[in-house]
PDB file of N, CA and C in Angstrom:
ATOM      1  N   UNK A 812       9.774  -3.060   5.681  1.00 84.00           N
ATOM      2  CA  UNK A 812       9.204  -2.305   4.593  1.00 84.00           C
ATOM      3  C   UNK A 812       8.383  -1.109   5.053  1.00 84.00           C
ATOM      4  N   UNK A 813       7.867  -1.368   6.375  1.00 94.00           N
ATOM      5  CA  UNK A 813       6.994  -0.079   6.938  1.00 94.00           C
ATOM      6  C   UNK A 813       7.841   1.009   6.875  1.00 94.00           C
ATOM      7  N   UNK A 814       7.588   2.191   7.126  1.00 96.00           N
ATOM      8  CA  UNK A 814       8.418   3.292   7.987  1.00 96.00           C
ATOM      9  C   UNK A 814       7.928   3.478   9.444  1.00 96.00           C
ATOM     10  N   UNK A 815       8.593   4.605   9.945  1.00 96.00           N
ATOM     11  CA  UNK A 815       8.352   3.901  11.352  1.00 96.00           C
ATOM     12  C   UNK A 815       7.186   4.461  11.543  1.00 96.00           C
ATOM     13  N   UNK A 816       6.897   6.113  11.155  1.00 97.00           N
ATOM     14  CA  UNK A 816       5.147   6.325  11.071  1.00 97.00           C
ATOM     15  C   UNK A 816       4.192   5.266  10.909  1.00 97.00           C
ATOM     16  N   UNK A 817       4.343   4.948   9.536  1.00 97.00           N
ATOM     17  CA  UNK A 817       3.639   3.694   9.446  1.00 97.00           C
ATOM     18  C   UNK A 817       3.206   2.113  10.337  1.00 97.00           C
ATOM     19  N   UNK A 818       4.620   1.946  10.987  1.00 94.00           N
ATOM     20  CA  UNK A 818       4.907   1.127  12.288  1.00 94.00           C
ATOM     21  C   UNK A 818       4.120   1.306  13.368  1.00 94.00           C
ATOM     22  N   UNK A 819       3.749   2.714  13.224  1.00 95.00           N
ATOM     23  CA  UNK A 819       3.096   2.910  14.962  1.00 95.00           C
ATOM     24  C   UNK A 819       1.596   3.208  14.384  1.00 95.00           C
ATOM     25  N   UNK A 820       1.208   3.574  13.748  1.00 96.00           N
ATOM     26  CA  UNK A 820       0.316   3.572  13.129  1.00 96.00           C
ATOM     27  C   UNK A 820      -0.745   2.207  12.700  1.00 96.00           C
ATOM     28  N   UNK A 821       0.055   1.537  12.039  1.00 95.00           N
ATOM     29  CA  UNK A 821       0.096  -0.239  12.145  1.00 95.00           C
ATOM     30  C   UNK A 821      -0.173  -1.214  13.586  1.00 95.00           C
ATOM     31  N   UNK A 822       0.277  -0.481  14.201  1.00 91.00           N
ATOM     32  CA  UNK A 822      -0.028  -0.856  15.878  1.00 91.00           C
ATOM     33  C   UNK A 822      -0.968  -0.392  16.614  1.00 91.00           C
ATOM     34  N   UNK A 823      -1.398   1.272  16.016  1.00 93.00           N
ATOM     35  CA  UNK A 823      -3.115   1.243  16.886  1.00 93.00           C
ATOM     36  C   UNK A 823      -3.812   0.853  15.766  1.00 93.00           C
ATOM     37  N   UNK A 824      -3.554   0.722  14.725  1.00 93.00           N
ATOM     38  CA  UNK A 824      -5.189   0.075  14.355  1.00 93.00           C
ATOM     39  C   UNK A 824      -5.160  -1.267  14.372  1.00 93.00           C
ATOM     40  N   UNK A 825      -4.089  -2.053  14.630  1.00 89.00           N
ATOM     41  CA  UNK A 825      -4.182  -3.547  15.081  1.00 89.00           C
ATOM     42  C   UNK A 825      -4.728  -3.587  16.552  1.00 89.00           C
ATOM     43  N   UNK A 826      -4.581  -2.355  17.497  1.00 85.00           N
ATOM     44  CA  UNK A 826      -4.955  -2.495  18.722  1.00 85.00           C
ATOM     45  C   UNK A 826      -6.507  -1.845  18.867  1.00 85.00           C
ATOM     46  N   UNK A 827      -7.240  -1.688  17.367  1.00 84.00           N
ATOM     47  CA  UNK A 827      -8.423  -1.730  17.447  1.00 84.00           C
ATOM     48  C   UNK A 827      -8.794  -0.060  17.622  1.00 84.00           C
ATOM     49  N   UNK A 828      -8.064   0.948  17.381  1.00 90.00           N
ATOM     50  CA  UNK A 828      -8.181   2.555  17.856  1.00 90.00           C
ATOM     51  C   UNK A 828      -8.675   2.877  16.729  1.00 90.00           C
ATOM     52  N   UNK A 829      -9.366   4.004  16.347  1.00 92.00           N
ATOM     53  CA  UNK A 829      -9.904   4.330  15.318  1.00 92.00           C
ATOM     54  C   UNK A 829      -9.690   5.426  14.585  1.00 92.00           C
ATOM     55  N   UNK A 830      -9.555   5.629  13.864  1.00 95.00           N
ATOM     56  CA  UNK A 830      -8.682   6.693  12.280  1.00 95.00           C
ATOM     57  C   UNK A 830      -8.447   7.973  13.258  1.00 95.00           C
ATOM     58  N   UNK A 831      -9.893   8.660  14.434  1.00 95.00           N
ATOM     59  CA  UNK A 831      -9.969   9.606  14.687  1.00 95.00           C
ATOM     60  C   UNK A 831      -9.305   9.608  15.856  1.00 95.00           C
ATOM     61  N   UNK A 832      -9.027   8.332  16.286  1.00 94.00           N
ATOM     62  CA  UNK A 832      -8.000   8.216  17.809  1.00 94.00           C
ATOM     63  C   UNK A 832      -6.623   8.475  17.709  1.00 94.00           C
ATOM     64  N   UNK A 833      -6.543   7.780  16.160  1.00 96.00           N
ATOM     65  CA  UNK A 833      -4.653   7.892  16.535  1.00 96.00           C
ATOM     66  C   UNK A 833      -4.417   9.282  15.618  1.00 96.00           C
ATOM     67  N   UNK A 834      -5.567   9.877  14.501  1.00 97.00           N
ATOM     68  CA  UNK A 834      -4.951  11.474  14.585  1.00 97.00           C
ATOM     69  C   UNK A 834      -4.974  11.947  15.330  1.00 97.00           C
ATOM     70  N   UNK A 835      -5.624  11.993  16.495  1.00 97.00           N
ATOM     71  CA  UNK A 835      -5.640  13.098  17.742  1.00 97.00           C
ATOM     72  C   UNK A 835      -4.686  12.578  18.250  1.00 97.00           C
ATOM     73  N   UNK A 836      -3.872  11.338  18.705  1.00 96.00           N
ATOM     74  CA  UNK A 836      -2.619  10.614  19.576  1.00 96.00           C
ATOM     75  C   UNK A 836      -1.418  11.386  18.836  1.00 96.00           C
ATOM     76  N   UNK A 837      -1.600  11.448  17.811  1.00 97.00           N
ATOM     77  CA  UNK A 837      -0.756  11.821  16.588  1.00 97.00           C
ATOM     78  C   UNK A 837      -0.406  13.140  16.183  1.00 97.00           C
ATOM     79  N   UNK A 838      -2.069  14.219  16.733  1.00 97.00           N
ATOM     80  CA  UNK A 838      -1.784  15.106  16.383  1.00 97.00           C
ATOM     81  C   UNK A 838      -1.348  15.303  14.519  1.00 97.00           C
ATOM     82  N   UNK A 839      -2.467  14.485  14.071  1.00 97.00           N
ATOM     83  CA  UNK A 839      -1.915  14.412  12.303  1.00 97.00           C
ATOM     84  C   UNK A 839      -3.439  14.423  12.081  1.00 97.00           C
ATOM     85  N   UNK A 840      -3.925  14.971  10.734  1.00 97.00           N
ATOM     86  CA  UNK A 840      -5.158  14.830  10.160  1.00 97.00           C
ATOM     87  C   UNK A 840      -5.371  13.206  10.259  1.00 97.00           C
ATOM     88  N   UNK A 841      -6.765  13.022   9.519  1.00 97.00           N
ATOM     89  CA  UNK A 841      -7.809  12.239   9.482  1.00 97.00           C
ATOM     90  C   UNK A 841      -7.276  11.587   8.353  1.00 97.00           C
ATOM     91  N   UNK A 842      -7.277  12.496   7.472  1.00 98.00           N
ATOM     92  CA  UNK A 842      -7.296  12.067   6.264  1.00 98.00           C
ATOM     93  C   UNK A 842      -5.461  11.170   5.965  1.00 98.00           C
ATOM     94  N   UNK A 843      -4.397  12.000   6.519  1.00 98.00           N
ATOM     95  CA  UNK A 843      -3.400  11.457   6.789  1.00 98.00           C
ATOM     96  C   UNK A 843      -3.064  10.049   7.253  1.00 98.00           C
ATOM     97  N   UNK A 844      -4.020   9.829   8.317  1.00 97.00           N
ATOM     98  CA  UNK A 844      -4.233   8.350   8.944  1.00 97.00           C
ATOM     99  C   UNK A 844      -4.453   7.280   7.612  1.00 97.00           C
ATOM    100  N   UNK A 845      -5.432   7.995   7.113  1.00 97.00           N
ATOM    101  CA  UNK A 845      -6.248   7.326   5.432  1.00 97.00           C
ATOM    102  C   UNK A 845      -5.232   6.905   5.098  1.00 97.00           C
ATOM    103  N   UNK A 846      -4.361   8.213   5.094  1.00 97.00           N
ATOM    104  CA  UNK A 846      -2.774   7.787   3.539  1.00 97.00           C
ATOM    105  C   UNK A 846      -2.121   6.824   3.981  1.00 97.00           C
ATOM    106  N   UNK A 847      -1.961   6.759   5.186  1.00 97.00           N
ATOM    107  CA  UNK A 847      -0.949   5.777   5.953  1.00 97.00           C
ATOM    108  C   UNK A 847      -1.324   4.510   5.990  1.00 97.00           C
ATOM    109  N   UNK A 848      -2.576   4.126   6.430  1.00 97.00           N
ATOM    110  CA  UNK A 848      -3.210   2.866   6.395  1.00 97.00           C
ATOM    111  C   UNK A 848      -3.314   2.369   4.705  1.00 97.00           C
ATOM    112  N   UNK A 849      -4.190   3.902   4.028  1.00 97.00           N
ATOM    113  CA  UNK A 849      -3.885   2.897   2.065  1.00 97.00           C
ATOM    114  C   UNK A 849      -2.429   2.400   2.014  1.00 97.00           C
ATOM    115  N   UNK A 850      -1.463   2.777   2.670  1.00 97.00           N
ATOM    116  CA  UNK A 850       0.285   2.582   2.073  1.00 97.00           C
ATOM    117  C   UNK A 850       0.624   1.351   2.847  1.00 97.00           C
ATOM    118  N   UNK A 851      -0.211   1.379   4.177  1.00 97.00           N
ATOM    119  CA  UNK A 851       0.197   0.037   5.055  1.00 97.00           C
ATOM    120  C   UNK A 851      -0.207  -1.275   4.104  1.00 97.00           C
ATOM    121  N   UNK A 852      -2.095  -1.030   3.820  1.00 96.00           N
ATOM    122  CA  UNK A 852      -2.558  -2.074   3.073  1.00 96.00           C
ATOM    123  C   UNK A 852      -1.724  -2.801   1.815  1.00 96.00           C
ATOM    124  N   UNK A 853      -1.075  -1.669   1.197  1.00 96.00           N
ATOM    125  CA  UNK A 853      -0.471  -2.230  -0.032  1.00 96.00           C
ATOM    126  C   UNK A 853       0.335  -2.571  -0.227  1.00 96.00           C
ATOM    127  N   UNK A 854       1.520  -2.127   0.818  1.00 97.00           N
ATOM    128  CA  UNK A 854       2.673  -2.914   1.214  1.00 97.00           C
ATOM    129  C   UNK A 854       2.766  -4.196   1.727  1.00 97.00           C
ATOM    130  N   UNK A 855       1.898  -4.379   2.654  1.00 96.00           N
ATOM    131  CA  UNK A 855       1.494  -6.076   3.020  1.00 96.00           C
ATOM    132  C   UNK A 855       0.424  -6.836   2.338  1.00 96.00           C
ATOM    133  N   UNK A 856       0.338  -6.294   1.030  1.00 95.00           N
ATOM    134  CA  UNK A 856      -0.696  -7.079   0.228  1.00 95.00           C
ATOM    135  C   UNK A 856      -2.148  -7.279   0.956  1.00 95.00           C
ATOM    136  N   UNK A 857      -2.998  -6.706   1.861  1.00 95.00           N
ATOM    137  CA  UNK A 857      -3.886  -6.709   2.357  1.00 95.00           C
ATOM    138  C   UNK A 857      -5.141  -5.730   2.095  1.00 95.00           C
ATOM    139  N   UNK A 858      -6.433  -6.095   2.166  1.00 94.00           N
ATOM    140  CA  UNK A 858      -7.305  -5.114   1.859  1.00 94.00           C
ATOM    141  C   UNK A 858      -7.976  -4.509   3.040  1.00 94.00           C
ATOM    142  N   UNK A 859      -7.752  -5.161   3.972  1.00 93.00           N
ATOM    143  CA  UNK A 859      -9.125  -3.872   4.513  1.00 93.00           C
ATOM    144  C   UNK A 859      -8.045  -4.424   6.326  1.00 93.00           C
ATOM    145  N   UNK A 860      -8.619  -3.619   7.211  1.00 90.00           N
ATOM    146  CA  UNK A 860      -7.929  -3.077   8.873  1.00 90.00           C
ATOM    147  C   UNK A 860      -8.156  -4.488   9.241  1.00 90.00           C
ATOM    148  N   UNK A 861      -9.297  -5.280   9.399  1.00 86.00           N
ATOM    149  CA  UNK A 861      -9.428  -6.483   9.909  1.00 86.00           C
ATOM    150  C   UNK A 861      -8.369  -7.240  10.308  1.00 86.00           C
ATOM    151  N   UNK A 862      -7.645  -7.485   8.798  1.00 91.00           N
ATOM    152  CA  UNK A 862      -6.664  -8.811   8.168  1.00 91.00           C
ATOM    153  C   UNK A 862      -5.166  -7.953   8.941  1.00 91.00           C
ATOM    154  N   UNK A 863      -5.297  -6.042   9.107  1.00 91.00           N
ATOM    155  CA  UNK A 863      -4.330  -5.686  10.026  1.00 91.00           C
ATOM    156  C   UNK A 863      -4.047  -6.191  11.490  1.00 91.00           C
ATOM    157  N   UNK A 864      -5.260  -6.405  11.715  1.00 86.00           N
ATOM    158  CA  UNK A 864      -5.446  -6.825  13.534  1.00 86.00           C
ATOM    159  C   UNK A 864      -5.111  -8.490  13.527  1.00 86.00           C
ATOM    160  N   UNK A 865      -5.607  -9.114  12.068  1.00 86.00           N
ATOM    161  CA  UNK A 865      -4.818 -10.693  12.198  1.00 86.00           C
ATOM    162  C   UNK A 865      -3.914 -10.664  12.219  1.00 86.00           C
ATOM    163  N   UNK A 866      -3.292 -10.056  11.148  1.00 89.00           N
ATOM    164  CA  UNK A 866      -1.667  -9.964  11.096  1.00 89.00           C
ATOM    165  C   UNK A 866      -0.900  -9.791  12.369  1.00 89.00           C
ATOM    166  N   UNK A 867      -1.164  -8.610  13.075  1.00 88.00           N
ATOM    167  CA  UNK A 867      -0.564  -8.180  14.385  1.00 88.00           C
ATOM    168  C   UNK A 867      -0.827  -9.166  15.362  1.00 88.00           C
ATOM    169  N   UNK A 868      -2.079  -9.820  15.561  1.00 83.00           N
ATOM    170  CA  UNK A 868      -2.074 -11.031  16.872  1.00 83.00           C
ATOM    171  C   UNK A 868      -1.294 -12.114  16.018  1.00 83.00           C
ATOM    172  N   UNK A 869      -1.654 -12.721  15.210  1.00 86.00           N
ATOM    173  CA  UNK A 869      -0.955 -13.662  14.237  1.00 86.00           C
ATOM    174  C   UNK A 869       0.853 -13.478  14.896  1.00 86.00           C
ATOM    175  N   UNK A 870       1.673 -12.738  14.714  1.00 86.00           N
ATOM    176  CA  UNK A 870       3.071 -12.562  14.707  1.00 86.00           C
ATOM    177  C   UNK A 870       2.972 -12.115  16.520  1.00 86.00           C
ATOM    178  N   UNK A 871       1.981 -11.817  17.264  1.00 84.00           N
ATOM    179  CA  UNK A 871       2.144 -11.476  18.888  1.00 84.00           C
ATOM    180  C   UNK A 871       2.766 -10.014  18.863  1.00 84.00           C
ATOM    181  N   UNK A 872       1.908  -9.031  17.920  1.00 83.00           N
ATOM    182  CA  UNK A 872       2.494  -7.492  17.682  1.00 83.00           C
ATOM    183  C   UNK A 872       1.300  -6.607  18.821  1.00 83.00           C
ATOM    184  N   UNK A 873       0.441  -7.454  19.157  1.00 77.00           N
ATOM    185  CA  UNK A 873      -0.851  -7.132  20.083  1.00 77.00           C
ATOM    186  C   UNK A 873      -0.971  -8.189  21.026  1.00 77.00           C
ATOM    187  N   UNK A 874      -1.832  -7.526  22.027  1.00 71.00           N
ATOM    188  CA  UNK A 874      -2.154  -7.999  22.978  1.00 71.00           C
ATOM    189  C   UNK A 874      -3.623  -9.168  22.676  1.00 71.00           C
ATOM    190  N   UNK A 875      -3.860 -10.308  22.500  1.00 68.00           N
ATOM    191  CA  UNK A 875      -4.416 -10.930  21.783  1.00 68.00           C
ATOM    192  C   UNK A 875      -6.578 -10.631  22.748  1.00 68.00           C
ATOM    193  N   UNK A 876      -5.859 -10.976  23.872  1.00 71.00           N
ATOM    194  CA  UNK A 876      -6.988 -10.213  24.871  1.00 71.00           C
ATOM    195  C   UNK A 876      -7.066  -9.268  24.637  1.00 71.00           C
ATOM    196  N   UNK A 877      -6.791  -7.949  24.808  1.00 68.00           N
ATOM    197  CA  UNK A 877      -7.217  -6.435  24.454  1.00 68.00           C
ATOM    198  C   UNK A 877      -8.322  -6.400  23.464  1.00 68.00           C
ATOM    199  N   UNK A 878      -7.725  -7.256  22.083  1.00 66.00           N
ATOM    200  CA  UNK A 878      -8.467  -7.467  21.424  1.00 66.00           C
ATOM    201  C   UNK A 878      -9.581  -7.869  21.026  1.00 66.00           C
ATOM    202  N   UNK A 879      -9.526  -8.943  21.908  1.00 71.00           N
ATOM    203  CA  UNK A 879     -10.917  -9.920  22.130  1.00 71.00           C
ATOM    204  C   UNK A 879     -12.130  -9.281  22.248  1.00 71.00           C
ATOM    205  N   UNK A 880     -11.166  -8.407  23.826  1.00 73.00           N
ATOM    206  CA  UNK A 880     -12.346  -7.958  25.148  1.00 73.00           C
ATOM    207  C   UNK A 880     -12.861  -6.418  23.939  1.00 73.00           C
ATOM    208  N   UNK A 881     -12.133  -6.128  22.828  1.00 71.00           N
ATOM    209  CA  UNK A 881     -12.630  -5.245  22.035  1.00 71.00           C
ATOM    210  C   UNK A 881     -13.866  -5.513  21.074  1.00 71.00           C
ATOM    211  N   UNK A 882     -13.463  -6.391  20.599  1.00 73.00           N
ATOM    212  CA  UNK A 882     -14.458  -7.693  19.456  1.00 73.00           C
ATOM    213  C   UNK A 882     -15.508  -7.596  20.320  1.00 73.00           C
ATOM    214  N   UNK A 883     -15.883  -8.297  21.748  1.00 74.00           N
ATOM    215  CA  UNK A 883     -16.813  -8.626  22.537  1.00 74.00           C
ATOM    216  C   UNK A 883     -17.597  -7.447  22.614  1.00 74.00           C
ATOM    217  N   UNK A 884     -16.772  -6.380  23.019  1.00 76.00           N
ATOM    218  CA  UNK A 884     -18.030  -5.274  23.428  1.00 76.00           C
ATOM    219  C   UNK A 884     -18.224  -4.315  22.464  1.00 76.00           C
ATOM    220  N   UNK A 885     -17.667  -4.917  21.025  1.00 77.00           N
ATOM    221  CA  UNK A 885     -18.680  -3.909  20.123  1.00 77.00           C
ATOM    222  C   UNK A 885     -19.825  -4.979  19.323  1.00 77.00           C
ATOM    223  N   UNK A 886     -19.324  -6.664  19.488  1.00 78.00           N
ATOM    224  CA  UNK A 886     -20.597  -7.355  19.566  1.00 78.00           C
ATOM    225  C   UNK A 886     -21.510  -6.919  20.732  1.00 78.00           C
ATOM    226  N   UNK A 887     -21.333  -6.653  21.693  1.00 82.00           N
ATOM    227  CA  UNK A 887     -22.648  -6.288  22.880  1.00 82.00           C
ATOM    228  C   UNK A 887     -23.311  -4.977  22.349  1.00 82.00           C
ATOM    229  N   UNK A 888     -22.137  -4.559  22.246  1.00 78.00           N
ATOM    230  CA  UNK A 888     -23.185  -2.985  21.796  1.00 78.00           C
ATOM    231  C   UNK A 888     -23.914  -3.194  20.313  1.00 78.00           C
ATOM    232  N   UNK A 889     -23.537  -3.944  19.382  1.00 79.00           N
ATOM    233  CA  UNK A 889     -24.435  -3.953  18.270  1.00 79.00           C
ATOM    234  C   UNK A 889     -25.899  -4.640  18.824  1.00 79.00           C
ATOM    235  N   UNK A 890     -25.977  -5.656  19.813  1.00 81.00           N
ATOM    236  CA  UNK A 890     -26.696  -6.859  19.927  1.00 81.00           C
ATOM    237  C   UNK A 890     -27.639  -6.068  21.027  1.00 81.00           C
ATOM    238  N   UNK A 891     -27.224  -4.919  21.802  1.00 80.00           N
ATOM    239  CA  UNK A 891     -28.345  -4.570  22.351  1.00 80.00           C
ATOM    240  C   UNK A 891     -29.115  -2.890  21.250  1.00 80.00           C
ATOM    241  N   UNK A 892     -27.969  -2.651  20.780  1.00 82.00           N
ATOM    242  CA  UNK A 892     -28.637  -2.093  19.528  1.00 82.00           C
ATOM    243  C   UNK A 892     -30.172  -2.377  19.132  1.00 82.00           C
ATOM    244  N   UNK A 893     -29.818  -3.532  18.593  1.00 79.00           N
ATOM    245  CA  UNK A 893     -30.990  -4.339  17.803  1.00 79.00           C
ATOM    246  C   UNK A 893     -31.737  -4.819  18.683  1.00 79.00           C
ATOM    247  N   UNK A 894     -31.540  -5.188  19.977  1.00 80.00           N
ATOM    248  CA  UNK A 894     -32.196  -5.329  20.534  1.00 80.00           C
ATOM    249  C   UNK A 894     -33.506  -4.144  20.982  1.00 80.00           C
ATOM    250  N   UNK A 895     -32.899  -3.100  21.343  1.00 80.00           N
ATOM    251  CA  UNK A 895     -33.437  -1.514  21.142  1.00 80.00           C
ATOM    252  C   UNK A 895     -34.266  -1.202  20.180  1.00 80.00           C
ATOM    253  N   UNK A 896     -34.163  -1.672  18.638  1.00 78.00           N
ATOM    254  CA  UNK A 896     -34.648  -1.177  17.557  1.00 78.00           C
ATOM    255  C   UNK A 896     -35.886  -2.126  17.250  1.00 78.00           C
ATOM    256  N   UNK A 897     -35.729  -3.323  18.040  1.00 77.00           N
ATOM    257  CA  UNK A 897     -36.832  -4.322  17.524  1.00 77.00           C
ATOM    258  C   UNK A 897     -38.107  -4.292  18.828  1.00 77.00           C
ATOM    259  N   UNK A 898     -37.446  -3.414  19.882  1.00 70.00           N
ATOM    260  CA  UNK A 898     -38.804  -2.550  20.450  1.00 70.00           C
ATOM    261  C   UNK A 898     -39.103  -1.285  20.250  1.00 70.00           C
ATOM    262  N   UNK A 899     -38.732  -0.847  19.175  1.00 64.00           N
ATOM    263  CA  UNK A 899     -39.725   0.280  19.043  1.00 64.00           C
ATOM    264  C   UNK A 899     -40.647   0.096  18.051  1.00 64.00           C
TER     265      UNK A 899
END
């Protein structure tokens, strides 16, 4: 049901890249990424990028580690965040 834009598109944001990574990979606006991901969401009945990155480890469309080690270090970076903010 994807197209294939959509397909590869579907694959960096399951691999955790962000709206402004894969327009520049892409060479396509920002806002374009937007259109593609609203058309991804609604075609697979899904609401938000999260349930994209389940989907993709779910079926083995990602690297399930890549992912992880992604999860992990934007928990570290929030956690020394706050850590930062609760000494000043």
């Amino acid at each position: 049901l994807l197209t294939k834009r959509e397909l590869q598109i579907f694959t960096q944001l399951a691999s955790g890249q962000s709206v402004a990574q894969i327009a520049d990979s892409m060479f396509i606006s920002q806002k374009t990424v937007h259109a593609h991901r609203s058309n991804i969401l609604g075609k697979l009945t899904l609401s938000k990028t999260s349930e994209i990155i389940h989907l993709a480890i779910r079926y083995g469309m990602v690297d399930q580690t890549a992912v992880f080690l992604l999860i992990h270090l934007i928990f570290v970076f929030f956690y020394f965040s706050f850590l930062c903010f609760l000494h000043v």
